[in-house]
mmCIF file with all atom_site columns, N, CA and C in Angstrom:
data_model
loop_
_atom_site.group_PDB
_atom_site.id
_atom_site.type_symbol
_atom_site.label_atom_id
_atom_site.label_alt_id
_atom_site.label_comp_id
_atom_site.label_asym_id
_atom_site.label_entity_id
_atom_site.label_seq_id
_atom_site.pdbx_PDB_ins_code
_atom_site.Cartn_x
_atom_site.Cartn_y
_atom_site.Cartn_z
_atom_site.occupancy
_atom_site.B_iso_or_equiv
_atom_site.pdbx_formal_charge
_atom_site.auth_seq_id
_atom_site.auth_comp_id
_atom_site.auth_asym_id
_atom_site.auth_atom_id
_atom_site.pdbx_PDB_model_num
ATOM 1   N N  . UNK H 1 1  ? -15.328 -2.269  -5.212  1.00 43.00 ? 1  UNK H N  1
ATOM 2   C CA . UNK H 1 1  ? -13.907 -2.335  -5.542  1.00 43.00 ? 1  UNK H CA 1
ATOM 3   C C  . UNK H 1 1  ? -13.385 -3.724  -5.189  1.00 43.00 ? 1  UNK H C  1
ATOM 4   N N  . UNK H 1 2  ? -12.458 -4.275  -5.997  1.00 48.00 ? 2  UNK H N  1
ATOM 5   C CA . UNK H 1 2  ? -12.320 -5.478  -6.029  1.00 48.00 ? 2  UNK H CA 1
ATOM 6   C C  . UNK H 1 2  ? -10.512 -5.691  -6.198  1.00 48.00 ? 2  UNK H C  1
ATOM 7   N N  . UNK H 1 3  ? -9.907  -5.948  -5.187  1.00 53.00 ? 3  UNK H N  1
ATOM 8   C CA . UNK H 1 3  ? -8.500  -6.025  -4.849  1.00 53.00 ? 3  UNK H CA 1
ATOM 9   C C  . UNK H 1 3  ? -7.771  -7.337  -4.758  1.00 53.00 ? 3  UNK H C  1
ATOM 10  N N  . UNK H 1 4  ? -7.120  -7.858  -5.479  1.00 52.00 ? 4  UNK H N  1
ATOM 11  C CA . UNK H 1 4  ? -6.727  -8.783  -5.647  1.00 52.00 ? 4  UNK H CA 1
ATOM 12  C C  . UNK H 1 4  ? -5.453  -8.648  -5.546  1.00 52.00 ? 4  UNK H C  1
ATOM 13  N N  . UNK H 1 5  ? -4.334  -9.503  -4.424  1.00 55.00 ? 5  UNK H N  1
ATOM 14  C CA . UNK H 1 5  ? -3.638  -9.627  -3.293  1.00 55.00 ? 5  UNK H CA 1
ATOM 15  C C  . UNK H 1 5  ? -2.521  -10.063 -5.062  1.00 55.00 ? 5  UNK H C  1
ATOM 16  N N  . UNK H 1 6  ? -2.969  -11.204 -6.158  1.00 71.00 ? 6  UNK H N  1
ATOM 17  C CA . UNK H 1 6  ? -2.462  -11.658 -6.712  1.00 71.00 ? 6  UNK H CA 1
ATOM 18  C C  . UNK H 1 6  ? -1.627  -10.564 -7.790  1.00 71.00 ? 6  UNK H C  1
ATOM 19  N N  . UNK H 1 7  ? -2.230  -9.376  -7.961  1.00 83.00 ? 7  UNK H N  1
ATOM 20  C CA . UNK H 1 7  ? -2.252  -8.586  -8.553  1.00 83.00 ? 7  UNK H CA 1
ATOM 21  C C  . UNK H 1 7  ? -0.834  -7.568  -8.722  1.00 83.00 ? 7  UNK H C  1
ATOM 22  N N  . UNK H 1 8  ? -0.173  -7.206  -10.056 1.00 92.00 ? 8  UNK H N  1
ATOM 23  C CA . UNK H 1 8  ? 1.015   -6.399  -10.065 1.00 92.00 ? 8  UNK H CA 1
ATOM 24  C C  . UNK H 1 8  ? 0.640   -4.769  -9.436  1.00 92.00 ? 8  UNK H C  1
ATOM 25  N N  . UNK H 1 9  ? 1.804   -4.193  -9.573  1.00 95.00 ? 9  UNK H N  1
ATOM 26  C CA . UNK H 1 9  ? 2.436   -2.960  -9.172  1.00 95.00 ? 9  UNK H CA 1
ATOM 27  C C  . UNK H 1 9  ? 1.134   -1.869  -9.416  1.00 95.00 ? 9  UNK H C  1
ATOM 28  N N  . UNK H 1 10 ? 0.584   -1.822  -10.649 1.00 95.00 ? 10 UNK H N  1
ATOM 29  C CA . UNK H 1 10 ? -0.234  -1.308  -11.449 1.00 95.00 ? 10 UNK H CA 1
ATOM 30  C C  . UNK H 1 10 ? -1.633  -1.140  -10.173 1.00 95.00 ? 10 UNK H C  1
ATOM 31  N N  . UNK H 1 11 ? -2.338  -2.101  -9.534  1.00 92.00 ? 11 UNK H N  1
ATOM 32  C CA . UNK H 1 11 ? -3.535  -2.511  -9.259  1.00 92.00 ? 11 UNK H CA 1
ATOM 33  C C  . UNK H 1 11 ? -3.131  -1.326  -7.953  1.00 92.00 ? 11 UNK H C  1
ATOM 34  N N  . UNK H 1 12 ? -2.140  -1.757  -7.422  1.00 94.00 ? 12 UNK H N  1
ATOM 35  C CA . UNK H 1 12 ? -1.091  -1.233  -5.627  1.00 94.00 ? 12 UNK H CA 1
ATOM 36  C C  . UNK H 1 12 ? -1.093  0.633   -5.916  1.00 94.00 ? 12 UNK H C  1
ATOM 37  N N  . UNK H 1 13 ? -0.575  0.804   -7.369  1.00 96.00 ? 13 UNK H N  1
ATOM 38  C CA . UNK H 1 13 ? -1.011  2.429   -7.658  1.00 96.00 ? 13 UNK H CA 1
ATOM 39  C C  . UNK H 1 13 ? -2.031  2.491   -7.895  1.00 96.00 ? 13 UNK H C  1
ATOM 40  N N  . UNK H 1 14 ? -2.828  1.887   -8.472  1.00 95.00 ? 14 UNK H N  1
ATOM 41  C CA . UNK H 1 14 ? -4.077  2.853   -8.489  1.00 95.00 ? 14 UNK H CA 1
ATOM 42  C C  . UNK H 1 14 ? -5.007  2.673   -7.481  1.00 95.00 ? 14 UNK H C  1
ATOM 43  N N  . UNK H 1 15 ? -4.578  1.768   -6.236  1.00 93.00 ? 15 UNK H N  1
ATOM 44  C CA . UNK H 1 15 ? -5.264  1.924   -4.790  1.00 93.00 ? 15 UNK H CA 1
ATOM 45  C C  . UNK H 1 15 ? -4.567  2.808   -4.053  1.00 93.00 ? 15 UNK H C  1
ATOM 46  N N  . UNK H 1 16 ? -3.404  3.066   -4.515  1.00 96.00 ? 16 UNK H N  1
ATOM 47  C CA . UNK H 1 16 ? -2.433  4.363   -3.743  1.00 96.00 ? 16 UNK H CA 1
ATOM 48  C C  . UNK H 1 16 ? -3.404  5.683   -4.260  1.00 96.00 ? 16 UNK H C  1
ATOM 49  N N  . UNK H 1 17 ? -3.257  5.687   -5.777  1.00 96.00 ? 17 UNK H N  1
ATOM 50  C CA . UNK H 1 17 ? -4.548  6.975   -6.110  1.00 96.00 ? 17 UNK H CA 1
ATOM 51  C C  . UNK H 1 17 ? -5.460  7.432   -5.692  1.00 96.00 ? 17 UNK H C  1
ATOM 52  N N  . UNK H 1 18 ? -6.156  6.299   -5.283  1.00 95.00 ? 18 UNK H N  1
ATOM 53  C CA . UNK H 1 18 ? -7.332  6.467   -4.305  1.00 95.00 ? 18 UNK H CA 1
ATOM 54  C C  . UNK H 1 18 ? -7.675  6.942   -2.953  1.00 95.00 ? 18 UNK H C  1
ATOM 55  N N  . UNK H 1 19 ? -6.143  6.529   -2.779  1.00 95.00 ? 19 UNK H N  1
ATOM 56  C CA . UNK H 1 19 ? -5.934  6.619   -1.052  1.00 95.00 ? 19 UNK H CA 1
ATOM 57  C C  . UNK H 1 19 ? -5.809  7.980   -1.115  1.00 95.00 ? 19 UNK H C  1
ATOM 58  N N  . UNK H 1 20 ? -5.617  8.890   -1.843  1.00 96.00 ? 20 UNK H N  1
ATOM 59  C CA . UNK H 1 20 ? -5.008  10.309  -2.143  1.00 96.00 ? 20 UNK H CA 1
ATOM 60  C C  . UNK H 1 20 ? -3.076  10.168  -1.657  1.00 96.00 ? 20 UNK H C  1
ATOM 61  N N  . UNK H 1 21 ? -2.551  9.138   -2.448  1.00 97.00 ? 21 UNK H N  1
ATOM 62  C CA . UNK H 1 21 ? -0.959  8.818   -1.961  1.00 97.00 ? 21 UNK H CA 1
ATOM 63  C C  . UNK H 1 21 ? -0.705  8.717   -3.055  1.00 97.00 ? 21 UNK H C  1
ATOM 64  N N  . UNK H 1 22 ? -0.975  9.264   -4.517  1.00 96.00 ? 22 UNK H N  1
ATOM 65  C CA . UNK H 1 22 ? -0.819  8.957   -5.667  1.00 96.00 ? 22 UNK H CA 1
ATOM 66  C C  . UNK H 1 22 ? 0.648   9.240   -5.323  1.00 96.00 ? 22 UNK H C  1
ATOM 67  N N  . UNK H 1 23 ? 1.322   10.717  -4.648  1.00 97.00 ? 23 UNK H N  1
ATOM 68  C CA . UNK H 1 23 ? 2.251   11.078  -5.490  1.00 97.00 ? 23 UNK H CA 1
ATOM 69  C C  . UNK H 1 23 ? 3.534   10.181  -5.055  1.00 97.00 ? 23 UNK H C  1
ATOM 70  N N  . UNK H 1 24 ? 3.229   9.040   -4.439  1.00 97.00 ? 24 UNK H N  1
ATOM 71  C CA . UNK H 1 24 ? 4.557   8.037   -3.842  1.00 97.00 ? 24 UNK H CA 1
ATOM 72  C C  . UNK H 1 24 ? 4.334   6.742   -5.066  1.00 97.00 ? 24 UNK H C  1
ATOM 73  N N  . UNK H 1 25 ? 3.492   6.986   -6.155  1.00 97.00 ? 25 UNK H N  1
ATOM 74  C CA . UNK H 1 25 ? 3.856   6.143   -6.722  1.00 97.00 ? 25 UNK H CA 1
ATOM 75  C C  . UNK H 1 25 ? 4.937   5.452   -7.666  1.00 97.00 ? 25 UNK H C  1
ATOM 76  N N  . UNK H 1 26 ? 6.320   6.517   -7.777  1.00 98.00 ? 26 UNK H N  1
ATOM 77  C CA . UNK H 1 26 ? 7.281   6.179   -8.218  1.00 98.00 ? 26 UNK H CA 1
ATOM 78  C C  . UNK H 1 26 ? 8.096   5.323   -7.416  1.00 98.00 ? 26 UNK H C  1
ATOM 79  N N  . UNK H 1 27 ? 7.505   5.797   -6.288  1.00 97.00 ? 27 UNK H N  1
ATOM 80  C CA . UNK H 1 27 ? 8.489   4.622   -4.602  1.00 97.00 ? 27 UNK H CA 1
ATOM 81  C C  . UNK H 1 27 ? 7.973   3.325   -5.124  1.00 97.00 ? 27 UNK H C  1
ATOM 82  N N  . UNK H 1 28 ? 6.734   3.020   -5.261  1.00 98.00 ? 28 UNK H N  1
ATOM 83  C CA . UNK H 1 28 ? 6.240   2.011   -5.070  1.00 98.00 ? 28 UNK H CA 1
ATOM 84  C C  . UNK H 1 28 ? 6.458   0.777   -6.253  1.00 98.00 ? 28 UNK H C  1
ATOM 85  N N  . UNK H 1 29 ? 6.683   1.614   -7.219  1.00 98.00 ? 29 UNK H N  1
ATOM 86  C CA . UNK H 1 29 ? 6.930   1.126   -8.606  1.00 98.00 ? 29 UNK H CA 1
ATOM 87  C C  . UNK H 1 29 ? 8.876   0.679   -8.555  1.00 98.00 ? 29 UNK H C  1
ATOM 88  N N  . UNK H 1 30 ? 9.865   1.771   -8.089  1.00 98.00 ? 30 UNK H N  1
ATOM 89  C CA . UNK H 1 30 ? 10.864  1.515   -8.000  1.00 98.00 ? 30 UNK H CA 1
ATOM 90  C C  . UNK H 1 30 ? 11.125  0.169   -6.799  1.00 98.00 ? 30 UNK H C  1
ATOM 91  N N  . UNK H 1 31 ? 10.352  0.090   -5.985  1.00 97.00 ? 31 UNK H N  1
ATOM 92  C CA . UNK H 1 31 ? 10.672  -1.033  -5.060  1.00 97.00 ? 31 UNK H CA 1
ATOM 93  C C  . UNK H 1 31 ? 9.671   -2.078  -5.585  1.00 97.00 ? 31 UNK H C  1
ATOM 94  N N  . UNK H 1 32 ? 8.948   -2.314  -6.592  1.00 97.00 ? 32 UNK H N  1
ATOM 95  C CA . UNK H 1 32 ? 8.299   -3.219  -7.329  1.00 97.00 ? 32 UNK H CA 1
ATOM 96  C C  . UNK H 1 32 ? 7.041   -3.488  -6.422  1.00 97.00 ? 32 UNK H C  1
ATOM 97  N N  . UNK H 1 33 ? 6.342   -3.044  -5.745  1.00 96.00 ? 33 UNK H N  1
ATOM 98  C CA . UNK H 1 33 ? 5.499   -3.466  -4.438  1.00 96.00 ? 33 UNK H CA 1
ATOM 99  C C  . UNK H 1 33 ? 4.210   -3.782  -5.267  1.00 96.00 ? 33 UNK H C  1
ATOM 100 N N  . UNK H 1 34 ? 4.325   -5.177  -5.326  1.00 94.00 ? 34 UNK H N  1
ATOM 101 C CA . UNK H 1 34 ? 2.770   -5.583  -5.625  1.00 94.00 ? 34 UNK H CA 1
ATOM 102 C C  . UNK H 1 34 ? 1.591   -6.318  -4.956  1.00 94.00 ? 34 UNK H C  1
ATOM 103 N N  . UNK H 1 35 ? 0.449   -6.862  -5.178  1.00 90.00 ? 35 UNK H N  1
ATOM 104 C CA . UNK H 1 35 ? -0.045  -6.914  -3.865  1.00 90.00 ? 35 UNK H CA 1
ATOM 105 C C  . UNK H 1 35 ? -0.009  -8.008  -3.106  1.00 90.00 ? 35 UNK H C  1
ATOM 106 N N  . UNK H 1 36 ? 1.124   -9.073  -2.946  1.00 87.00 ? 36 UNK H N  1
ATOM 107 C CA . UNK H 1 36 ? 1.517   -9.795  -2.010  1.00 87.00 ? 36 UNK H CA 1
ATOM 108 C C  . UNK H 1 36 ? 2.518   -9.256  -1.321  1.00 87.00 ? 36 UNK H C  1
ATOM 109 N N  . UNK H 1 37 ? 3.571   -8.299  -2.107  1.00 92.00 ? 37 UNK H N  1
ATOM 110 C CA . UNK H 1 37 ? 4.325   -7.498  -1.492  1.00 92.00 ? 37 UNK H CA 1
ATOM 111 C C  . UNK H 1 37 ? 3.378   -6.503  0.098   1.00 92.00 ? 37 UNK H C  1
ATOM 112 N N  . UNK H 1 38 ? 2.525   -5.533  -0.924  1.00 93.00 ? 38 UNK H N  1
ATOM 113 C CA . UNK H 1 38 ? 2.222   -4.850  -0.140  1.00 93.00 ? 38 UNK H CA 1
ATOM 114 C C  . UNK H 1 38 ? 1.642   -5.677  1.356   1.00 93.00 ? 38 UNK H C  1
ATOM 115 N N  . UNK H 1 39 ? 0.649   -6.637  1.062   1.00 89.00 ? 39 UNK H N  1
ATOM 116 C CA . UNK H 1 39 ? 0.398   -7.475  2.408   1.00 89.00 ? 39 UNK H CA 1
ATOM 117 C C  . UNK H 1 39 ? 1.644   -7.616  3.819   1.00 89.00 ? 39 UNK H C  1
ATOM 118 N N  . UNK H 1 40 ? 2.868   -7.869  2.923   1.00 90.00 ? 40 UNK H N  1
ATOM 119 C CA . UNK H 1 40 ? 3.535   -8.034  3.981   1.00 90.00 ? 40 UNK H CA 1
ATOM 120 C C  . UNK H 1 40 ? 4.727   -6.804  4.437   1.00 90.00 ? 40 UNK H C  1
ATOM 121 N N  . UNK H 1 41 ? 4.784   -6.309  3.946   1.00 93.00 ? 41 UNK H N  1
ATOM 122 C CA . UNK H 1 41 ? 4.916   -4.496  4.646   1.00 93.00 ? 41 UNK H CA 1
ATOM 123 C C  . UNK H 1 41 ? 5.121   -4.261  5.727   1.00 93.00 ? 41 UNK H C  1
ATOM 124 N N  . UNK H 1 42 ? 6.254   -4.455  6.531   1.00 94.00 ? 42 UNK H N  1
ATOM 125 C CA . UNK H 1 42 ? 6.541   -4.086  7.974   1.00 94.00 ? 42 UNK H CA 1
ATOM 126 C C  . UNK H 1 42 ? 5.969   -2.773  8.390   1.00 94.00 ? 42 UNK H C  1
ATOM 127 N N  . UNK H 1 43 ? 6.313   -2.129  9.560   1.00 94.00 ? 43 UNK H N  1
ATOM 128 C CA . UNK H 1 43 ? 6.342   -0.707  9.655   1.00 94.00 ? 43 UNK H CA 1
ATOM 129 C C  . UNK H 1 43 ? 7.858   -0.440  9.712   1.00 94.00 ? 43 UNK H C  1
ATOM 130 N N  . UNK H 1 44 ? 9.023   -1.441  9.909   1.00 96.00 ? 44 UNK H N  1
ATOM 131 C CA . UNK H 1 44 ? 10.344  -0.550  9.671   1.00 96.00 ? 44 UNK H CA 1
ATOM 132 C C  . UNK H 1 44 ? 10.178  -0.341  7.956   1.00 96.00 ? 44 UNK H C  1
ATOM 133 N N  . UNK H 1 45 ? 9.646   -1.054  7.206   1.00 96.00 ? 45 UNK H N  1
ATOM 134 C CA . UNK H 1 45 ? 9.566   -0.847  5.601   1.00 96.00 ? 45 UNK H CA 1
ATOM 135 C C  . UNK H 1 45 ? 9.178   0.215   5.194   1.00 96.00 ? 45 UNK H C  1
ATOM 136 N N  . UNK H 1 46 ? 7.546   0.360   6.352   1.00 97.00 ? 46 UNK H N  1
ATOM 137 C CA . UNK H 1 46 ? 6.962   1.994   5.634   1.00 97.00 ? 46 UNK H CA 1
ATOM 138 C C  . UNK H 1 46 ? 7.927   3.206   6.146   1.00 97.00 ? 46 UNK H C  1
ATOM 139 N N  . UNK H 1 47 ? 8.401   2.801   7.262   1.00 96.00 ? 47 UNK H N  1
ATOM 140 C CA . UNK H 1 47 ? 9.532   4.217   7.212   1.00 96.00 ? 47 UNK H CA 1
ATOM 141 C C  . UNK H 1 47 ? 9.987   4.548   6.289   1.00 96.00 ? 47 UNK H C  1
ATOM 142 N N  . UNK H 1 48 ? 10.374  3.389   5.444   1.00 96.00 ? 48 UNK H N  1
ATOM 143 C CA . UNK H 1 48 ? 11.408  3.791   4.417   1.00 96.00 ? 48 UNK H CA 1
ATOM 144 C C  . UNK H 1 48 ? 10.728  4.249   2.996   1.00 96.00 ? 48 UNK H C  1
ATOM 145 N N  . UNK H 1 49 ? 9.477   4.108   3.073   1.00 97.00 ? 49 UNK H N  1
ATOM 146 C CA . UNK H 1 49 ? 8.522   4.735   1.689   1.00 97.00 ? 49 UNK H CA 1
ATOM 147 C C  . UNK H 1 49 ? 8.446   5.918   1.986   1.00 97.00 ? 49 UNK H C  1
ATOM 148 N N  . UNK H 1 50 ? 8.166   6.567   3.456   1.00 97.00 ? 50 UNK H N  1
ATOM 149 C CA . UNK H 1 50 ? 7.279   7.955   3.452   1.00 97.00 ? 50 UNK H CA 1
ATOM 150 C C  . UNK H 1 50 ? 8.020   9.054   4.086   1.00 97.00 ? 50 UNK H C  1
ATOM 151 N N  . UNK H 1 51 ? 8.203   10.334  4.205   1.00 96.00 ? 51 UNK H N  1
ATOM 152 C CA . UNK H 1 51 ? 9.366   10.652  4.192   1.00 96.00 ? 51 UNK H CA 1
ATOM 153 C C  . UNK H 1 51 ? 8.877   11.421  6.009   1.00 96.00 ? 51 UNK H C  1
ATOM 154 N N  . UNK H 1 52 ? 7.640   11.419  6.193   1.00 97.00 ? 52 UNK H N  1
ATOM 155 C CA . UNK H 1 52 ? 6.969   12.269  7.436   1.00 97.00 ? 52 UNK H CA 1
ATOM 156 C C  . UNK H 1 52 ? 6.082   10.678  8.373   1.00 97.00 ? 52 UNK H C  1
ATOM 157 N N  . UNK H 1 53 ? 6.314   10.676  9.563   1.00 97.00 ? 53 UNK H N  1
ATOM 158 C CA . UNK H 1 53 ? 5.297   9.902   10.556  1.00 97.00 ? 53 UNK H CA 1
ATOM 159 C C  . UNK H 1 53 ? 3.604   10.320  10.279  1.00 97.00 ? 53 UNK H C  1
ATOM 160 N N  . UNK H 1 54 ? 3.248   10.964  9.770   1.00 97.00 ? 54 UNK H N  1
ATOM 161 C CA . UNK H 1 54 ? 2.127   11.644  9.365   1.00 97.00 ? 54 UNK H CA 1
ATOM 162 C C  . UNK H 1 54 ? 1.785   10.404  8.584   1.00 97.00 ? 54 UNK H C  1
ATOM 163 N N  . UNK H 1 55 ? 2.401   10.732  7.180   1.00 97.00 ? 55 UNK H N  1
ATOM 164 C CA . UNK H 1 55 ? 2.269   9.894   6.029   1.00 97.00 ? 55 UNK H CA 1
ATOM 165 C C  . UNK H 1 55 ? 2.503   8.530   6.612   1.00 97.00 ? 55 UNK H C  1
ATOM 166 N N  . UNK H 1 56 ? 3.047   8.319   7.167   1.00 97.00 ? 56 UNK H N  1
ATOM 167 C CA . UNK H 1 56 ? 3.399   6.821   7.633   1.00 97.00 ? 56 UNK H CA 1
ATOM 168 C C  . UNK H 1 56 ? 1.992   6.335   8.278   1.00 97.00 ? 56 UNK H C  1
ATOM 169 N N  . UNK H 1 57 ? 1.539   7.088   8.943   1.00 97.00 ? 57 UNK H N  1
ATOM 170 C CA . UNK H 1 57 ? 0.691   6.309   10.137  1.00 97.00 ? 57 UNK H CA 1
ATOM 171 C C  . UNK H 1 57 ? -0.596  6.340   9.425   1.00 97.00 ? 57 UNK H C  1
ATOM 172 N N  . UNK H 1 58 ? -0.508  7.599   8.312   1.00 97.00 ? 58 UNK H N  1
ATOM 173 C CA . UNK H 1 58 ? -2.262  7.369   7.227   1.00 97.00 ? 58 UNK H CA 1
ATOM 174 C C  . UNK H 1 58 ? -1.760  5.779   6.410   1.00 97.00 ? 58 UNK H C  1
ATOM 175 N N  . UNK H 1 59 ? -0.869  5.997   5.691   1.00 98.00 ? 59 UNK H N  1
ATOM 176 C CA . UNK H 1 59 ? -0.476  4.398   5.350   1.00 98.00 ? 59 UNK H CA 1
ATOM 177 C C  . UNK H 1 59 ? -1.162  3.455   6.092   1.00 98.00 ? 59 UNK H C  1
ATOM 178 N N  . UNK H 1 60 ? -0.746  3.027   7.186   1.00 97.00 ? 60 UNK H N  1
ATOM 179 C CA . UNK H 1 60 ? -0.865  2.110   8.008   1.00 97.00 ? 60 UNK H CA 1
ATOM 180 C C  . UNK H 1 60 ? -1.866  1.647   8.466   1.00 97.00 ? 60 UNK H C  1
ATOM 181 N N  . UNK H 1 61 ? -2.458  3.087   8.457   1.00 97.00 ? 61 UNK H N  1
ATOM 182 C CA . UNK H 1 61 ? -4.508  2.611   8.991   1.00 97.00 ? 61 UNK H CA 1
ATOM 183 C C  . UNK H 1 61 ? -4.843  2.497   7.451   1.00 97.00 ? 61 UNK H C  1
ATOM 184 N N  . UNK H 1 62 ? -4.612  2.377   6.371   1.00 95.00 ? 62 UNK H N  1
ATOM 185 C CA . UNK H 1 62 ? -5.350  2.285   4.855   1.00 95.00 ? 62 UNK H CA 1
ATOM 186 C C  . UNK H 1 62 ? -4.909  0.872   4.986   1.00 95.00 ? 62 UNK H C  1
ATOM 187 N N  . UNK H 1 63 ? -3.272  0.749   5.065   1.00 94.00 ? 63 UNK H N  1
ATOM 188 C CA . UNK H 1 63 ? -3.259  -1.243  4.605   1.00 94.00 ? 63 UNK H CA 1
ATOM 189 C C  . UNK H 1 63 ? -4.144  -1.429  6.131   1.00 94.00 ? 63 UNK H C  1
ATOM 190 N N  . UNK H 1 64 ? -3.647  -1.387  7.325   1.00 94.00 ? 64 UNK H N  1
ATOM 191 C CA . UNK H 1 64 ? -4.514  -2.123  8.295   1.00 94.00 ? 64 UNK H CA 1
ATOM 192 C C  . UNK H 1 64 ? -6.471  -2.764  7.630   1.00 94.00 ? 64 UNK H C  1
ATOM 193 N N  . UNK H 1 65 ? -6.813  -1.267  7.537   1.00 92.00 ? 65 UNK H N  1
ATOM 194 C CA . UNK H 1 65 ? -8.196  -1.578  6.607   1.00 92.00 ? 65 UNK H CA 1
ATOM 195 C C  . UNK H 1 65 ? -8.520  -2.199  5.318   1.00 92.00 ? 65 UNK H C  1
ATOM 196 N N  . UNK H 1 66 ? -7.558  -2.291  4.641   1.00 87.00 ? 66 UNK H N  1
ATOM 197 C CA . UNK H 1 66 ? -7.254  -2.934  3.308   1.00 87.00 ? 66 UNK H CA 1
ATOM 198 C C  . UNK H 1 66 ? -7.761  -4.503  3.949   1.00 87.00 ? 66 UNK H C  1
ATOM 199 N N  . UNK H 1 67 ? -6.367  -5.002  4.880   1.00 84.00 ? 67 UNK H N  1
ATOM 200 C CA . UNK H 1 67 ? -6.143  -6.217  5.853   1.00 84.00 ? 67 UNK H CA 1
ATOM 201 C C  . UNK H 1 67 ? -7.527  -6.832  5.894   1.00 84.00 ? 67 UNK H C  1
ATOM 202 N N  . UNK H 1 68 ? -8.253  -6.084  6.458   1.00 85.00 ? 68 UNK H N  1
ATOM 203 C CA . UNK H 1 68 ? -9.253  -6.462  7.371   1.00 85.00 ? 68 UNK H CA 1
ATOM 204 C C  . UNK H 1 68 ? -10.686 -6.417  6.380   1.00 85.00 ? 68 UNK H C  1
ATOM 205 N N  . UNK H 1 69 ? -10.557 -5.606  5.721   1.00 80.00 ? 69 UNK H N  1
ATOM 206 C CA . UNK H 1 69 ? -11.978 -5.898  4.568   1.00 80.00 ? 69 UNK H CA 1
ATOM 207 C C  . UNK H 1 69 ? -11.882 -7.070  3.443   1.00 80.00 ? 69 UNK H C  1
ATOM 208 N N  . UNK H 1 70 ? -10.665 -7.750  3.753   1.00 73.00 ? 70 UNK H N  1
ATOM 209 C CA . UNK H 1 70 ? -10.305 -8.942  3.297   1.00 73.00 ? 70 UNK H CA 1
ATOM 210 C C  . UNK H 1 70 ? -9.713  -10.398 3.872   1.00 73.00 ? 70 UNK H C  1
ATOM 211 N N  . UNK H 1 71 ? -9.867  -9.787  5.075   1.00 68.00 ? 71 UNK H N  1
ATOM 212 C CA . UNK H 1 71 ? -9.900  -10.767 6.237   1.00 68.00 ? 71 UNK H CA 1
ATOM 213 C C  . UNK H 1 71 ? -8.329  -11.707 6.306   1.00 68.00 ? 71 UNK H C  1
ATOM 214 N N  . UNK H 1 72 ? -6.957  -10.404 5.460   1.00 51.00 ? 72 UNK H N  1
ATOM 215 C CA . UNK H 1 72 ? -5.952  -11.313 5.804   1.00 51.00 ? 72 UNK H CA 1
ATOM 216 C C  . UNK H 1 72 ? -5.296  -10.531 7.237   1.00 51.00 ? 72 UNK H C  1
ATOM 217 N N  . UNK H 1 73 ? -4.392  -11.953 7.812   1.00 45.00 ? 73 UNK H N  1
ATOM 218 C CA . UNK H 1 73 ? -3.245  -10.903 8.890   1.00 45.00 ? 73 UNK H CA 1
ATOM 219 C C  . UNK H 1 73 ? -2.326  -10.669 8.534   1.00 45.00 ? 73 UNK H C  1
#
């Protein structure tokens, strides 16, 4: 799999699909999040995508690992 940071809205859902987070992809699309967006993603931000700390904190370890199998901070 091959993820490119440069990449629109489109590339960000269908790594959300994967993640099994398909069904937040209208959030993601309405706040335009593409993948320079997503890189920089606070955690006060993901509060505001996910509606449970659950969902928040699986988020967080997927970009964290995203981060890191691509070696950005």
């Amino acid at each position: 799999e091959i993820f490119r940071f440069q990449m629109g809205v489109d590339v960000v859902v269908h790594w959300l699909r994967e993640s099994n987070l398909g069904a937040f992809e209208k959030v993601f699309r309405d706040n335009e999040i593409d993948g320079a967006t997503l890189l920089k993603l606070s955690e006060a931000m993901v509060v505001r995508l996910f509606p449970t700390i659950k969902l928040e904190v699986q988020f967080l370890d997927l970009l964290a690992n995203l981060k890191q199998r691509h070696q950005i901070e």
